[in-house]
CSV table of C-alpha atoms and ligand atoms in Angstrom, one decimal:
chain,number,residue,atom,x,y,z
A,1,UNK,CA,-2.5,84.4,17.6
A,2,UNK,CA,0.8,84.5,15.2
A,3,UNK,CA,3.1,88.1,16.1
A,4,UNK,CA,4.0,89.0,12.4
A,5,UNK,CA,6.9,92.2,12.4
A,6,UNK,CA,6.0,94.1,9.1
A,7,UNK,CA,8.3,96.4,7.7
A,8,UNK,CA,8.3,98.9,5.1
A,9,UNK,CA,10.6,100.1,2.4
A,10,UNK,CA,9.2,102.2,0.1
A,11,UNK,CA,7.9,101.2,-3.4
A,12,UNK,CA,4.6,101.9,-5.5
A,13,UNK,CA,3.3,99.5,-2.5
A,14,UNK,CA,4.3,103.2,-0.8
A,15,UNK,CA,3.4,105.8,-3.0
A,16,UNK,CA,0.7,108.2,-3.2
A,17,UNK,CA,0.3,111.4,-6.2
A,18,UNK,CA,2.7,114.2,-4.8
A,19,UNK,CA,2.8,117.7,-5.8
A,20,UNK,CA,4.5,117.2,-9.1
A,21,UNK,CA,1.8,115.1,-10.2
A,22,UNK,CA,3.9,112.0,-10.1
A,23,UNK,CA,3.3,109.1,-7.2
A,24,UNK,CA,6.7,109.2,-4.0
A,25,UNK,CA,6.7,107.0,-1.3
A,26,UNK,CA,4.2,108.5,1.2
A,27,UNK,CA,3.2,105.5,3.6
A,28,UNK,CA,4.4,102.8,5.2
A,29,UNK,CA,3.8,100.1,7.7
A,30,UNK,CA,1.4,101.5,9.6
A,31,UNK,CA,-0.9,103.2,7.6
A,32,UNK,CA,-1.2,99.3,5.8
A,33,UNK,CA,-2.2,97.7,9.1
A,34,UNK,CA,-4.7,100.2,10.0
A,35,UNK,CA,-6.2,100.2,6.4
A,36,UNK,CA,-6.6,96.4,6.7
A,37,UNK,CA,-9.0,95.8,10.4
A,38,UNK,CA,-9.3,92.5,9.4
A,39,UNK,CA,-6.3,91.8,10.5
A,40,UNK,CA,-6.4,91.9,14.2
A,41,UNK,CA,-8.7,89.1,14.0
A,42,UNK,CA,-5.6,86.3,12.4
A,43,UNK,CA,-2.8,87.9,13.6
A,44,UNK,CA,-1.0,90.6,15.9
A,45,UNK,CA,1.4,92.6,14.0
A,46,UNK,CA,4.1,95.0,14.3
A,47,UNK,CA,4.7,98.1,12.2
A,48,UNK,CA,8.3,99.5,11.5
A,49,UNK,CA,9.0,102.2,8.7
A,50,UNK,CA,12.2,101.2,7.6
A,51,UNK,CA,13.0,103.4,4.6
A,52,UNK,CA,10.6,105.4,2.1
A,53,UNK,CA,12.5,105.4,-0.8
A,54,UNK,CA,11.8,103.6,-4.3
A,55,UNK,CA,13.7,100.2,-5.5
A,56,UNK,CA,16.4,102.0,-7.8
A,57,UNK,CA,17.3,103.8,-4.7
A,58,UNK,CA,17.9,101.0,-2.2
A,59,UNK,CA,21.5,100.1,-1.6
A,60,UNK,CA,23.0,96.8,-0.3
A,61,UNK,CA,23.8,98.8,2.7
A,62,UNK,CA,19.7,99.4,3.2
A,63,UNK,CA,19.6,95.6,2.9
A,64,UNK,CA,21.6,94.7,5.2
A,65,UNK,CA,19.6,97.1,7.7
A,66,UNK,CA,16.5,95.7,6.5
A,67,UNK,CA,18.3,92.2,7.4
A,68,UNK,CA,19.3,93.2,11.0
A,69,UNK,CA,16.2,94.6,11.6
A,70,UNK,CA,14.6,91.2,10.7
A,71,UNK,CA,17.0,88.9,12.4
A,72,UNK,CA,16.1,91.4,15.5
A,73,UNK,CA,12.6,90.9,15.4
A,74,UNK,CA,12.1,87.3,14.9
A,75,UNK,CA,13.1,87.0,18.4
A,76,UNK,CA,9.5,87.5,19.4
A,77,UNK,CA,7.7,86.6,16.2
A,78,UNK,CA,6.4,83.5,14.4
A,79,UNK,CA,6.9,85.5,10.8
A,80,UNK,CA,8.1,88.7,9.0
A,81,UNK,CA,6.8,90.8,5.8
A,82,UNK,CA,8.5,93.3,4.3
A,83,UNK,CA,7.1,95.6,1.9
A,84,UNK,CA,9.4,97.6,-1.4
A,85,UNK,CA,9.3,98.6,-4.7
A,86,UNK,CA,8.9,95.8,-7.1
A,87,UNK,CA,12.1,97.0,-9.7
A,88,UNK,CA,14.4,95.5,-7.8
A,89,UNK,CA,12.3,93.0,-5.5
A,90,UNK,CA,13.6,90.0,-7.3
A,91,UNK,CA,17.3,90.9,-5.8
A,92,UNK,CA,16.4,92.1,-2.2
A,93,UNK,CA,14.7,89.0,-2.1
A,94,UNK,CA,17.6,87.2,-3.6
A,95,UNK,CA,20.2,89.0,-1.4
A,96,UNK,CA,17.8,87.9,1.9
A,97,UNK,CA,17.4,84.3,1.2
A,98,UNK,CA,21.2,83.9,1.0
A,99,UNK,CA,21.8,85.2,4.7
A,100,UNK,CA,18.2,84.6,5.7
A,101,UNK,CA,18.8,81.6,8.6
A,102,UNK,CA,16.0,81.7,10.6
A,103,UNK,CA,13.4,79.4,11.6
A,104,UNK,CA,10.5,81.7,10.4
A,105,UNK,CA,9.4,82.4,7.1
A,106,UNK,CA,10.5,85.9,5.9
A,107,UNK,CA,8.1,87.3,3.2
A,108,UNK,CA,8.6,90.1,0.7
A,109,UNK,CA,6.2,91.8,-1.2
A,110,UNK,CA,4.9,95.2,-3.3
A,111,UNK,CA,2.3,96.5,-5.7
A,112,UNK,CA,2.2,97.6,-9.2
A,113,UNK,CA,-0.7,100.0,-8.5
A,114,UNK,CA,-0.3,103.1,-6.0
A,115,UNK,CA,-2.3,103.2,-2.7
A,116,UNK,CA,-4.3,106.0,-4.5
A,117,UNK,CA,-5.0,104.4,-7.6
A,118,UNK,CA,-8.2,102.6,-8.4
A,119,UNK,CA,-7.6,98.6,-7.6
A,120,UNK,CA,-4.6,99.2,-5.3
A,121,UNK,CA,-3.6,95.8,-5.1
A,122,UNK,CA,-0.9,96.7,-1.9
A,123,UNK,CA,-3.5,95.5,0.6
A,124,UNK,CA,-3.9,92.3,-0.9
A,125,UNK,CA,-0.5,91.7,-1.1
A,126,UNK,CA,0.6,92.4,2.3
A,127,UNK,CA,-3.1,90.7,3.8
A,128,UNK,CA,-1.6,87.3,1.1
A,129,UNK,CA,1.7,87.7,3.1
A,130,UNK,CA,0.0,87.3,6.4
A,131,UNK,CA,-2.4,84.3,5.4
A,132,UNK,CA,0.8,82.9,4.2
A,133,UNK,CA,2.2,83.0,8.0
A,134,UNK,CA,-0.9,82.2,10.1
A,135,UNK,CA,-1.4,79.4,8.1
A,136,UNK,CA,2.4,78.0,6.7
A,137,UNK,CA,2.4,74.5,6.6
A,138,UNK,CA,5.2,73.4,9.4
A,139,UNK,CA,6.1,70.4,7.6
A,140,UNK,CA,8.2,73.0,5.0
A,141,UNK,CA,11.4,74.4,5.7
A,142,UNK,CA,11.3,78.2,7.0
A,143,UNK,CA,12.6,80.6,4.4
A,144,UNK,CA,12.2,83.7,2.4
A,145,UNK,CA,9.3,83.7,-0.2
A,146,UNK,CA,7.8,86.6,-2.4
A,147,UNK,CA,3.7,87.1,-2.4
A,148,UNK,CA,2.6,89.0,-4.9
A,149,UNK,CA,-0.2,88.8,-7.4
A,150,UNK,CA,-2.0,85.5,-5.1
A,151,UNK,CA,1.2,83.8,-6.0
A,152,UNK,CA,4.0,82.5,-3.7
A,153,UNK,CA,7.4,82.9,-5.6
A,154,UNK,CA,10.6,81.4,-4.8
A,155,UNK,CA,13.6,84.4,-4.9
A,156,UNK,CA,15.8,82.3,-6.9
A,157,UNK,CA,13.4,81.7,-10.2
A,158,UNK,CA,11.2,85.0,-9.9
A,159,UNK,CA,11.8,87.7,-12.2
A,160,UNK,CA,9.6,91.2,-13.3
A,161,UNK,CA,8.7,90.7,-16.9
A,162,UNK,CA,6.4,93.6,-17.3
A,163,UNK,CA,7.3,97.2,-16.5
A,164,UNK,CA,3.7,98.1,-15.6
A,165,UNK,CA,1.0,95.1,-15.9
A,166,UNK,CA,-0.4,94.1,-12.5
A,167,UNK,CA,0.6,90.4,-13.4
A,168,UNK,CA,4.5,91.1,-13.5
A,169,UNK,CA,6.2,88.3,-11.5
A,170,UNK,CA,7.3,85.2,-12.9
A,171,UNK,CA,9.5,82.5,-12.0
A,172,UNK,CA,9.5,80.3,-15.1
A,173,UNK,CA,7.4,77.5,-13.9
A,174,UNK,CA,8.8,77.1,-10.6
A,175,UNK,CA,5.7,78.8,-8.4
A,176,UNK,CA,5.8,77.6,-5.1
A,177,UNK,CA,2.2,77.9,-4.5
A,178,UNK,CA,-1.0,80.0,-4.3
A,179,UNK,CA,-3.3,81.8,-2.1
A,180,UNK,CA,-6.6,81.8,-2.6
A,181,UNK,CA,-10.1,81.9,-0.6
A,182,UNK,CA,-7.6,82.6,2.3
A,183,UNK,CA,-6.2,79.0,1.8
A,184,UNK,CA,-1.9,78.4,1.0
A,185,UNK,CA,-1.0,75.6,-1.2
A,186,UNK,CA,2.4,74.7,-1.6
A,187,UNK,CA,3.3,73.0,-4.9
A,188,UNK,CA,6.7,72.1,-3.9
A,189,UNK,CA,9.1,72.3,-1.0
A,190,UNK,CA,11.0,75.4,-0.9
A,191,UNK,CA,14.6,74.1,-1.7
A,192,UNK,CA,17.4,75.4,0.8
A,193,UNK,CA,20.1,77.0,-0.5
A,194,UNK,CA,23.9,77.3,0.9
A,195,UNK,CA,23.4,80.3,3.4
A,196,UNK,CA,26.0,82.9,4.3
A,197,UNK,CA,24.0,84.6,7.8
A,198,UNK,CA,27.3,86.1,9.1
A,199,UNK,CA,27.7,89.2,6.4
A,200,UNK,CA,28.5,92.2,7.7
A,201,UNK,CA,29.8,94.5,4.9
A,202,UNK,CA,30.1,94.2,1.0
A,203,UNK,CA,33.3,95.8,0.5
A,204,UNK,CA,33.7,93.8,-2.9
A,205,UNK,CA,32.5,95.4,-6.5
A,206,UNK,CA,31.2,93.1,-9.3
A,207,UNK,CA,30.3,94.5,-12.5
A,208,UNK,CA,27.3,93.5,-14.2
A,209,UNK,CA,27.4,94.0,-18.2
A,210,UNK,CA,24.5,92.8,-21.1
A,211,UNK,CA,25.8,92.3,-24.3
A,212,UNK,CA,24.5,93.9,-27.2
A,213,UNK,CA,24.8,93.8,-31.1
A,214,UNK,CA,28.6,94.5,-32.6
A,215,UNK,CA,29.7,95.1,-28.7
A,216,UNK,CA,33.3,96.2,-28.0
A,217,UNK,CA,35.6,95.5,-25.5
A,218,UNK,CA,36.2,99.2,-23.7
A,219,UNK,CA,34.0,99.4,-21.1
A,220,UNK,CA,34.9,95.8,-20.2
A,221,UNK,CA,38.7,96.3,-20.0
A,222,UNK,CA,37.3,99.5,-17.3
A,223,UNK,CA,35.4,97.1,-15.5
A,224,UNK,CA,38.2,94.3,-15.7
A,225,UNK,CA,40.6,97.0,-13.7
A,226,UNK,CA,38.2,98.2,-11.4
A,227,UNK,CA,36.2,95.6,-10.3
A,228,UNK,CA,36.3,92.7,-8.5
A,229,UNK,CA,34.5,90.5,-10.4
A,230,UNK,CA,32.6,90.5,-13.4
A,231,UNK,CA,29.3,89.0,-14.5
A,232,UNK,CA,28.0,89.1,-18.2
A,233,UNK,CA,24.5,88.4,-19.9
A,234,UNK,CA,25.8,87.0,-22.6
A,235,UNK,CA,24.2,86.7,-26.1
A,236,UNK,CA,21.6,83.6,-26.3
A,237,UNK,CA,22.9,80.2,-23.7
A,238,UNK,CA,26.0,82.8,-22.8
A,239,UNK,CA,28.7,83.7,-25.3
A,240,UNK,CA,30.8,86.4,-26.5
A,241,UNK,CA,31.6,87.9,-29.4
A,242,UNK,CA,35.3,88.3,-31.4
A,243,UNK,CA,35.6,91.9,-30.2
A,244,UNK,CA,35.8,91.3,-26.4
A,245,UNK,CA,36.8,87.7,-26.2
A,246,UNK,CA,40.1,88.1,-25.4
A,247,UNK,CA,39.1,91.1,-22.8
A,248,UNK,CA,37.0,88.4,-20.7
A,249,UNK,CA,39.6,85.8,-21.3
A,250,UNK,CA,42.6,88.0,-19.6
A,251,UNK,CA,40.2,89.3,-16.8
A,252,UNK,CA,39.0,85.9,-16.1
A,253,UNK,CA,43.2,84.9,-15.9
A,254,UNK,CA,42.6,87.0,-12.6
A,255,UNK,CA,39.1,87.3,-11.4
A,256,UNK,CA,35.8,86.3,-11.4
A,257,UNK,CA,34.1,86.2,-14.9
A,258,UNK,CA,30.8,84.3,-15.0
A,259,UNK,CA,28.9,84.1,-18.2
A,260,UNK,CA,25.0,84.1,-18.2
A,261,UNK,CA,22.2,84.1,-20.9
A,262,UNK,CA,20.8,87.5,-22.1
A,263,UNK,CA,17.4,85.9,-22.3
A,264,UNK,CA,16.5,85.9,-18.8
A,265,UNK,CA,14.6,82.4,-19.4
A,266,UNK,CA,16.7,79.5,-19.3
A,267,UNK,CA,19.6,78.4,-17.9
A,268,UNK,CA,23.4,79.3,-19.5
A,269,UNK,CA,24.8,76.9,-21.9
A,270,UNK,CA,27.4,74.1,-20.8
A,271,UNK,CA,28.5,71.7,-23.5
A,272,UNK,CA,26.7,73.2,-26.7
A,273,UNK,CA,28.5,75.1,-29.1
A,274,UNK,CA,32.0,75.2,-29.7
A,275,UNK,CA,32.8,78.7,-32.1
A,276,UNK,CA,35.0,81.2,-30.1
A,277,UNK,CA,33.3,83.0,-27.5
A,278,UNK,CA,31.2,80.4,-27.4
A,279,UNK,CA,30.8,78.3,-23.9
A,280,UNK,CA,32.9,75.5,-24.7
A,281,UNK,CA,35.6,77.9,-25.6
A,282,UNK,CA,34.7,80.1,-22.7
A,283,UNK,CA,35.3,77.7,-19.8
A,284,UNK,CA,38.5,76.1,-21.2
A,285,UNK,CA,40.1,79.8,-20.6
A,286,UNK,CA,38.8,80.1,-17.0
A,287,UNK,CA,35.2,82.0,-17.5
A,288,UNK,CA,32.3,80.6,-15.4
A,289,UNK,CA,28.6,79.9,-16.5
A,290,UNK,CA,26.2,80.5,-14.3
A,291,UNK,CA,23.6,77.5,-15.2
A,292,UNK,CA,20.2,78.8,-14.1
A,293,UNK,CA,20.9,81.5,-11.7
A,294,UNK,CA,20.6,84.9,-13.8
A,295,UNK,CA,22.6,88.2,-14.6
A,296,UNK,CA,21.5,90.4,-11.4
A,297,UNK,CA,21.4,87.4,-8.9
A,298,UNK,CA,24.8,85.8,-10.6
A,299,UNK,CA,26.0,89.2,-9.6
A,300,UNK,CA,24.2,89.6,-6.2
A,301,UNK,CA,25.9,85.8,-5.1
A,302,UNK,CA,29.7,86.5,-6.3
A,303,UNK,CA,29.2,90.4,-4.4
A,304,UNK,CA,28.4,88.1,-1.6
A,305,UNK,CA,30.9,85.8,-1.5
A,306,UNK,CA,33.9,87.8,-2.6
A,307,UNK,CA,33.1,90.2,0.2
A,308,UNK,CA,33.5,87.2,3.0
A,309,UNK,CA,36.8,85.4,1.0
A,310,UNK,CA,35.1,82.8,-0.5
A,311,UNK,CA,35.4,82.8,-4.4
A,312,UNK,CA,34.5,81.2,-7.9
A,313,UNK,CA,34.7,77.4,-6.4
A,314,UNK,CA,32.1,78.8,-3.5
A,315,UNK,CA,30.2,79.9,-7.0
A,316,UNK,CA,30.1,76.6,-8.8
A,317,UNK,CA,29.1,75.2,-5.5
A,318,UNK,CA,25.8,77.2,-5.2
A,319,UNK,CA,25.2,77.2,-9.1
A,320,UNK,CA,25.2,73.4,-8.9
A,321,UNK,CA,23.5,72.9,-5.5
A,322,UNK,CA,20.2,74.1,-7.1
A,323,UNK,CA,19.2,71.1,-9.3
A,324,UNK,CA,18.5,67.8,-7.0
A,325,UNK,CA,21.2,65.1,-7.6
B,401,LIG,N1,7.4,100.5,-10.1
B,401,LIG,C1,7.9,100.3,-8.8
B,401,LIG,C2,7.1,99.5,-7.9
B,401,LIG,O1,6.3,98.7,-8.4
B,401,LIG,C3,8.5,101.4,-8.1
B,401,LIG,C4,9.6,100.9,-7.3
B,401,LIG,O2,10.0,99.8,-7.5
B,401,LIG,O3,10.1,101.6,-6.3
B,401,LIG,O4,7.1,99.5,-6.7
């Protein structure tokens, strides 16, 4: 049998009603396994309880616990699940496929209904996650992958659309597979992205900004001094407006601006328009689009690399690695 290490974080996945009548993280690891006896019979897993707290609350310094811890245990294991909150799922599992270098699969994955609510979908989750390991096909590349839902997500492309349905995740076409009647089928190779395994602090701040209607530039020019990069979900394919372009043009003179699209679907605009604060404009002055990769992983990637020297060419680099040549 497989040895699976299963973590857990915290999240709904977690929670249970408290005495203020609202749901707190409650359980963890454990109390999963033993709710699922099934289990023992595919696989023999390990329980760890790394933190009970919910996604808002998780810092990049809890990630890169959650990292060590996993790196640690897939010495003596063919595959590792770990369990959080879904609000911010989409960026831990971002942030772990980026360092994530080993030659096991490393799953995440939560629940949008408590483990006290009728059709607690937690168990189902975590019970997808191991059918995923027992049975991962080994002509794909290890990696990290998000179950949730029956559904096997890729961390670059998924994102939470809805703030409560069960069906939340979705990653814009680009599913990697399915789980169903206990069966995995892939629908495409999980693509490998640049990796960067040897982090060991984030000591660098990027600042992540939406646009909104009639915008001005104040809280940018804050940002621009005391940041180290900033990242901006721009209106529609990624632009600007009159009031702050010259803001983002003089930060961008001296740090890393990348421009995204507000619309969380679709990729930034390259070549299209041409008005001021437009892309065309943009990039001439020294502002980066990010392509496909959106607002909070644009920002997740730069954190990454400014904190180990590397900088905006290390940021085209990824953004254009991700479509096949
Ligand atoms: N609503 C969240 C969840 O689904 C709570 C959290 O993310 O911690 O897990």
């Amino acid at each position: 049998m497989k040895k699976i290490a299963l973590a857990s974080i915290g999240g709904t996945i977690s929670m249970q009603v408290s005495n203020n009548g609202g749901i707190t993280p409650q359980i963890g690891a454990k109390d999963f396994i033993s709710a699922i006896p099934e289990i023992k019979k595919i696989a023999q897993i390990s329980t760890h309880n790394l933190f009970s707290i919910a996604s808002g609350h998780i810092t990049f310094q809890n990630l890169l616990e959650a990292y060590n811890w996993a790196k640690n245990a897939a010495k003596d294991s063919q595959g590792i699940i770990i369990t959080q909150g879904t609000d911010t799922l989409e960026e831990s599992a971002f942030f772990l496929s980026l360092l994530w270098n080993e030659p096991i699969p490393l799953i995440l994955t939560g629940a949008m209904r408590s483990s006290d609510e009728l059709g607690y979908d937690g168990l189902n989750n975590i019970y997808n996650a191991i059918t995923l390991i027992v049975n991962y096909p080994s002509s794909l590349n290890a990696g990290v992958m998000v179950v949730m839902n029956n559904t096997i997500h890729h961390p670059l492309w998924m994102q939470k659309k809805h703030s409560l349905a069960l069906e939340t995740f979705d990653s814009m076409h680009q599913e990697l597979g399915i789980i169903f009647e206990n069966k995995v089928e892939f629908f495409r190779p999980l693509s490998s992205l640049p990796k960067f395994p040897n982090l060991q602090t984030l000591h660098k701040k990027v600042f992540c900004y939406e646009h909104s209607l009639d915008d001005e530039k104040e809280i940018l020019e804050w940002a621009g001094e005391k940041y180290d990069g900033i990242v901006i979900a721009g209106y529609g394919a990624g632009h600007t407006n009159l009031q702050t372009r010259d803001t983002i043009i003089k930060i961008a003179k001296t740090k890393p601006v990348i421009m995204c699209a507000r619309t969380y679907a679709g990729p930034s605009a390259i070549s299209t328009y041409g008005y001021l604060g437009s892309e065309i404009d943009l990039q001439k002055e020294g502002v980066v689009m990010s392509k496909w990769l959106q607002p909070k992983k644009a920002r997740i990637l730069l954190t990454i690399l400014l904190s180990q020297n590397l900088g905006i060419k290390d940021f085209i680099n990824f953004r254009d690695f991700i479509t096949i040549k």
